[in-house]
Amino acid sequence: MFKDTLDFIKSLYPDKNCIGLHEPIFSGNERKYVMDAIDSTFVSTVGAYVNNFEKSFSAYTKAPYSIVTSNGTSAIHTTLWLLGIQPGDEVITQALTFAATANAIKHCFAQPIFVDSDPKNLGMSVESLQNFLETNCVVEGSKCINKKTRRTIRACIPMHVFGHPVKINEIIAVCDKYKIPVVEDAAESLGSLYKGQHTGLFGKLGVFSFNGNKIVTSGGGGMIVTNDADIAKRAKHITTTAKVPHKWDFYHDEVGFNYRMPNLNAALACAQLERVEEFVLNKRQTAQVYSEYFNKKGIQFLNEPEGARSNYWLNAIFLDNQEQRNKFLEEANANNVICRPVWRLMPELPMYKDCQATDLSHAQSIADRLVNIPSSVRIK
Ligand SMILES: *Cc1c(COP(=O)(O)O)cnc(C)c1O
């Protein structure tokens, strides 16, 4: 039924027997830098590549401060810790996200609240957020109180889905009114700009992931970015066991995490980051080719939102309904064209089923119909 489309996708990746959803390529300096890290004997969290990666990341994104972490989840956990999230606090995020966003909230023993998606960018809906806050919340002093639970809403985490920027300025404006700091989950959006500025730099803090399926990978790794010098200093301190620097003394002044990226991973990351702009431009070309094809086919393809330059991390199409989506997934995967549905909405998962949530009709409709199609960089 979808043979034409699958043949078209195969024609874009002619050398592959099985076309993955998003495969990394390591044809730059990856081997050289990783071997160099091994030869240096500095394979753990102290090493030149770790610091270099932070510097290069700041140079590329224009982040005033970049602090590496062991992965994207630990990066989100750290940002919430830095914002002083206490057990019993509440944190708003979107229902349509990867589980890590909500998990990091739970790691602080806080409760997520789930809001609906914007059908244009698939990220947090400004209207849904605003409506939730207007109906349920009140500002008392410097705190936003949920009238239903009497708990404090201590942060809001919008996520840039598949690299497509959300309306981050509008989300921050709404959150400012309610005294809620914003953490951007930019795990998927390295290379994505909104109104010319890199995603992740709008909120009080932003986080990135360098998992193997992301646009740039360190094997496993993450990054925290911020404009705030004090927060940056705290982020480095808390992710490095809160050890006070000294030549030999083991003095730790608070409970810290061992969340810093190892040098081996940072070596891989440095080599990958050298090519990020090449990757982004290549992925944008692929998206253009897909867009034209699906336009002709009468199948809805997700284009970048207005005002954004998206990295098109994962390309997405919409089928008419869940049945069609399932048929497409069956046929594609049976033909070695690896396609995936989007994540289940968070309240469908057992640990999040009792969380407060808004009407989620847009998110549900997206989840029912969306398919991610192969999106790897097409460079040798
Ligand atoms: C990948 C991802 C993360 C977490 O990253 P890890 O490095 O795998 O911990 C968090 N949020 C989103 C939206 C992601 O896509």
PDB file of N, CA and C in Angstrom, residues 221-266:
ATOM      1  N   GLY A 221      25.987  11.411  26.759  1.00  0.00           N
ATOM      2  CA  GLY A 221      26.455  12.701  27.258  1.00  0.00           C
ATOM      3  C   GLY A 221      25.357  13.742  27.212  1.00  0.00           C
ATOM      4  N   GLY A 222      25.604  14.832  27.900  1.00  0.00           N
ATOM      5  CA  GLY A 222      24.639  15.917  27.925  1.00  0.00           C
ATOM      6  C   GLY A 222      25.328  17.241  28.174  1.00  0.00           C
ATOM      7  N   MET A 223      24.557  18.322  28.125  1.00  0.00           N
ATOM      8  CA  MET A 223      25.106  19.659  28.353  1.00  0.00           C
ATOM      9  C   MET A 223      24.055  20.531  29.014  1.00  0.00           C
ATOM     10  N   ILE A 224      24.522  21.357  29.932  1.00  0.00           N
ATOM     11  CA  ILE A 224      23.675  22.389  30.529  1.00  0.00           C
ATOM     12  C   ILE A 224      24.183  23.726  30.020  1.00  0.00           C
ATOM     13  N   VAL A 225      23.293  24.597  29.572  1.00  0.00           N
ATOM     14  CA  VAL A 225      23.713  25.947  29.187  1.00  0.00           C
ATOM     15  C   VAL A 225      22.944  26.972  30.006  1.00  0.00           C
ATOM     16  N   THR A 226      23.587  28.095  30.248  1.00  0.00           N
ATOM     17  CA  THR A 226      22.947  29.184  30.995  1.00  0.00           C
ATOM     18  C   THR A 226      23.666  30.503  30.720  1.00  0.00           C
ATOM     19  N   ASN A 227      22.943  31.600  30.961  1.00  0.00           N
ATOM     20  CA  ASN A 227      23.546  32.935  30.849  1.00  0.00           C
ATOM     21  C   ASN A 227      24.069  33.407  32.191  1.00  0.00           C
ATOM     22  N   ASP A 228      23.797  32.633  33.231  1.00  0.00           N
ATOM     23  CA  ASP A 228      24.014  33.110  34.589  1.00  0.00           C
ATOM     24  C   ASP A 228      25.314  32.514  35.149  1.00  0.00           C
ATOM     25  N   ALA A 229      26.276  33.385  35.444  1.00  0.00           N
ATOM     26  CA  ALA A 229      27.598  32.939  35.895  1.00  0.00           C
ATOM     27  C   ALA A 229      27.524  32.146  37.194  1.00  0.00           C
ATOM     28  N   ASP A 230      26.673  32.573  38.108  1.00  0.00           N
ATOM     29  CA  ASP A 230      26.576  31.885  39.403  1.00  0.00           C
ATOM     30  C   ASP A 230      25.983  30.489  39.242  1.00  0.00           C
ATOM     31  N   ILE A 231      24.931  30.418  38.421  1.00  0.00           N
ATOM     32  CA  ILE A 231      24.309  29.108  38.179  1.00  0.00           C
ATOM     33  C   ILE A 231      25.311  28.181  37.498  1.00  0.00           C
ATOM     34  N   ALA A 232      26.077  28.723  36.562  1.00  0.00           N
ATOM     35  CA  ALA A 232      27.065  27.910  35.839  1.00  0.00           C
ATOM     36  C   ALA A 232      28.094  27.333  36.811  1.00  0.00           C
ATOM     37  N   LYS A 233      28.525  28.166  37.720  1.00  0.00           N
ATOM     38  CA  LYS A 233      29.516  27.737  38.705  1.00  0.00           C
ATOM     39  C   LYS A 233      28.950  26.622  39.589  1.00  0.00           C
ATOM     40  N   ARG A 234      27.699  26.820  40.006  1.00  0.00           N
ATOM     41  CA  ARG A 234      27.020  25.814  40.824  1.00  0.00           C
ATOM     42  C   ARG A 234      26.832  24.508  40.040  1.00  0.00           C
ATOM     43  N   ALA A 235      26.530  24.654  38.745  1.00  0.00           N
ATOM     44  CA  ALA A 235      26.290  23.463  37.912  1.00  0.00           C
ATOM     45  C   ALA A 235      27.552  22.611  37.832  1.00  0.00           C
ATOM     46  N   LYS A 236      28.678  23.255  37.610  1.00  0.00           N
ATOM     47  CA  LYS A 236      29.953  22.523  37.537  1.00  0.00           C
ATOM     48  C   LYS A 236      30.256  21.858  38.888  1.00  0.00           C
ATOM     49  N   HIS A 237      30.022  22.612  39.958  1.00  0.00           N
ATOM     50  CA  HIS A 237      30.323  22.131  41.304  1.00  0.00           C
ATOM     51  C   HIS A 237      29.477  20.906  41.667  1.00  0.00           C
ATOM     52  N   ILE A 238      28.183  21.023  41.431  1.00  0.00           N
ATOM     53  CA  ILE A 238      27.257  19.966  41.860  1.00  0.00           C
ATOM     54  C   ILE A 238      27.401  18.703  41.001  1.00  0.00           C
ATOM     55  N   THR A 239      27.860  18.862  39.754  1.00  0.00           N
ATOM     56  CA  THR A 239      28.023  17.692  38.876  1.00  0.00           C
ATOM     57  C   THR A 239      29.386  17.021  39.057  1.00  0.00           C
ATOM     58  N   THR A 240      30.242  17.629  39.872  1.00  0.00           N
ATOM     59  CA  THR A 240      31.577  17.056  40.109  1.00  0.00           C
ATOM     60  C   THR A 240      31.762  16.760  41.605  1.00  0.00           C
ATOM     61  N   THR A 241      30.769  16.089  42.176  1.00  0.00           N
ATOM     62  CA  THR A 241      30.741  15.632  43.572  1.00  0.00           C
ATOM     63  C   THR A 241      30.872  16.763  44.610  1.00  0.00           C
ATOM     64  N   ALA A 242      30.645  18.005  44.167  1.00  0.00           N
ATOM     65  CA  ALA A 242      30.716  19.154  45.073  1.00  0.00           C
ATOM     66  C   ALA A 242      32.043  19.197  45.844  1.00  0.00           C
ATOM     67  N   LYS A 243      33.095  18.803  45.144  1.00  0.00           N
ATOM     68  CA  LYS A 243      34.420  18.827  45.767  1.00  0.00           C
ATOM     69  C   LYS A 243      35.003  20.228  45.614  1.00  0.00           C
ATOM     70  N   VAL A 244      35.473  20.777  46.708  1.00  0.00           N
ATOM     71  CA  VAL A 244      36.096  22.097  46.655  1.00  0.00           C
ATOM     72  C   VAL A 244      37.527  21.908  46.124  1.00  0.00           C
ATOM     73  N   PRO A 245      37.855  22.577  45.018  1.00  0.00           N
ATOM     74  CA  PRO A 245      39.168  22.345  44.393  1.00  0.00           C
ATOM     75  C   PRO A 245      40.323  22.567  45.385  1.00  0.00           C
ATOM     76  N   HIS A 246      41.211  21.597  45.438  1.00  0.00           N
ATOM     77  CA  HIS A 246      42.381  21.670  46.310  1.00  0.00           C
ATOM     78  C   HIS A 246      43.369  20.633  45.800  1.00  0.00           C
ATOM     79  N   LYS A 247      44.642  20.844  46.011  1.00  0.00           N
ATOM     80  CA  LYS A 247      45.660  19.937  45.484  1.00  0.00           C
ATOM     81  C   LYS A 247      45.485  18.501  45.965  1.00  0.00           C
ATOM     82  N   TRP A 248      45.113  18.319  47.248  1.00  0.00           N
ATOM     83  CA  TRP A 248      44.962  16.938  47.743  1.00  0.00           C
ATOM     84  C   TRP A 248      43.782  16.724  48.687  1.00  0.00           C
ATOM     85  N   ASP A 249      43.222  17.772  49.197  1.00  0.00           N
ATOM     86  CA  ASP A 249      42.204  17.600  50.233  1.00  0.00           C
ATOM     87  C   ASP A 249      40.854  17.175  49.649  1.00  0.00           C
ATOM     88  N   PHE A 250      40.211  16.184  50.282  1.00  0.00           N
ATOM     89  CA  PHE A 250      38.882  15.727  49.858  1.00  0.00           C
ATOM     90  C   PHE A 250      37.816  16.444  50.651  1.00  0.00           C
ATOM     91  N   TYR A 251      37.614  17.691  50.370  1.00  0.00           N
ATOM     92  CA  TYR A 251      36.570  18.427  51.070  1.00  0.00           C
ATOM     93  C   TYR A 251      35.403  18.693  50.124  1.00  0.00           C
ATOM     94  N   HIS A 252      34.249  18.118  50.442  1.00  0.00           N
ATOM     95  CA  HIS A 252      33.023  18.308  49.664  1.00  0.00           C
ATOM     96  C   HIS A 252      32.073  19.127  50.524  1.00  0.00           C
ATOM     97  N   ASP A 253      31.553  20.236  49.986  1.00  0.00           N
ATOM     98  CA  ASP A 253      30.766  21.109  50.860  1.00  0.00           C
ATOM     99  C   ASP A 253      29.258  20.900  50.780  1.00  0.00           C
ATOM    100  N   GLU A 254      28.808  19.958  49.954  1.00  0.00           N
ATOM    101  CA  GLU A 254      27.391  19.574  49.939  1.00  0.00           C
ATOM    102  C   GLU A 254      27.273  18.211  49.259  1.00  0.00           C
ATOM    103  N   VAL A 255      26.036  17.706  49.156  1.00  0.00           N
ATOM    104  CA  VAL A 255      25.823  16.424  48.488  1.00  0.00           C
ATOM    105  C   VAL A 255      25.883  16.670  46.983  1.00  0.00           C
ATOM    106  N   GLY A 256      26.871  16.068  46.332  1.00  0.00           N
ATOM    107  CA  GLY A 256      27.034  16.307  44.902  1.00  0.00           C
ATOM    108  C   GLY A 256      26.690  15.074  44.078  1.00  0.00           C
ATOM    109  N   PHE A 257      26.711  15.258  42.776  1.00  0.00           N
ATOM    110  CA  PHE A 257      26.496  14.147  41.843  1.00  0.00           C
ATOM    111  C   PHE A 257      27.794  13.857  41.101  1.00  0.00           C
ATOM    112  N   ASN A 258      27.918  12.630  40.611  1.00  0.00           N
ATOM    113  CA  ASN A 258      29.012  12.294  39.703  1.00  0.00           C
ATOM    114  C   ASN A 258      28.425  12.288  38.295  1.00  0.00           C
ATOM    115  N   TYR A 259      28.230  13.485  37.758  1.00  0.00           N
ATOM    116  CA  TYR A 259      27.488  13.651  36.512  1.00  0.00           C
ATOM    117  C   TYR A 259      28.348  14.219  35.394  1.00  0.00           C
ATOM    118  N   ARG A 260      29.673  14.302  35.563  1.00  0.00           N
ATOM    119  CA  ARG A 260      30.463  14.926  34.509  1.00  0.00           C
ATOM    120  C   ARG A 260      30.776  13.917  33.396  1.00  0.00           C
ATOM    121  N   MET A 261      30.807  14.422  32.162  1.00  0.00           N
ATOM    122  CA  MET A 261      31.091  13.575  31.003  1.00  0.00           C
ATOM    123  C   MET A 261      32.540  13.102  31.038  1.00  0.00           C
ATOM    124  N   PRO A 262      32.798  11.796  30.797  1.00  0.00           N
ATOM    125  CA  PRO A 262      34.180  11.320  30.729  1.00  0.00           C
ATOM    126  C   PRO A 262      34.923  11.832  29.486  1.00  0.00           C
ATOM    127  N   ASN A 263      36.228  11.904  29.599  1.00  0.00           N
ATOM    128  CA  ASN A 263      37.077  12.424  28.509  1.00  0.00           C
ATOM    129  C   ASN A 263      36.951  11.595  27.227  1.00  0.00           C
ATOM    130  N   LEU A 264      36.803  10.260  27.372  1.00  0.00           N
ATOM    131  CA  LEU A 264      36.634   9.389  26.196  1.00  0.00           C
ATOM    132  C   LEU A 264      35.421   9.827  25.384  1.00  0.00           C
ATOM    133  N   ASN A 265      34.318  10.073  26.084  1.00  0.00           N
ATOM    134  CA  ASN A 265      33.104  10.510  25.405  1.00  0.00           C
ATOM    135  C   ASN A 265      33.270  11.913  24.832  1.00  0.00           C
ATOM    136  N   ALA A 266      33.960  12.760  25.585  1.00  0.00           N
ATOM    137  CA  ALA A 266      34.149  14.143  25.124  1.00  0.00           C
ATOM    138  C   ALA A 266      35.024  14.173  23.868  1.00  0.00           C
TER     139      ALA A 266
END
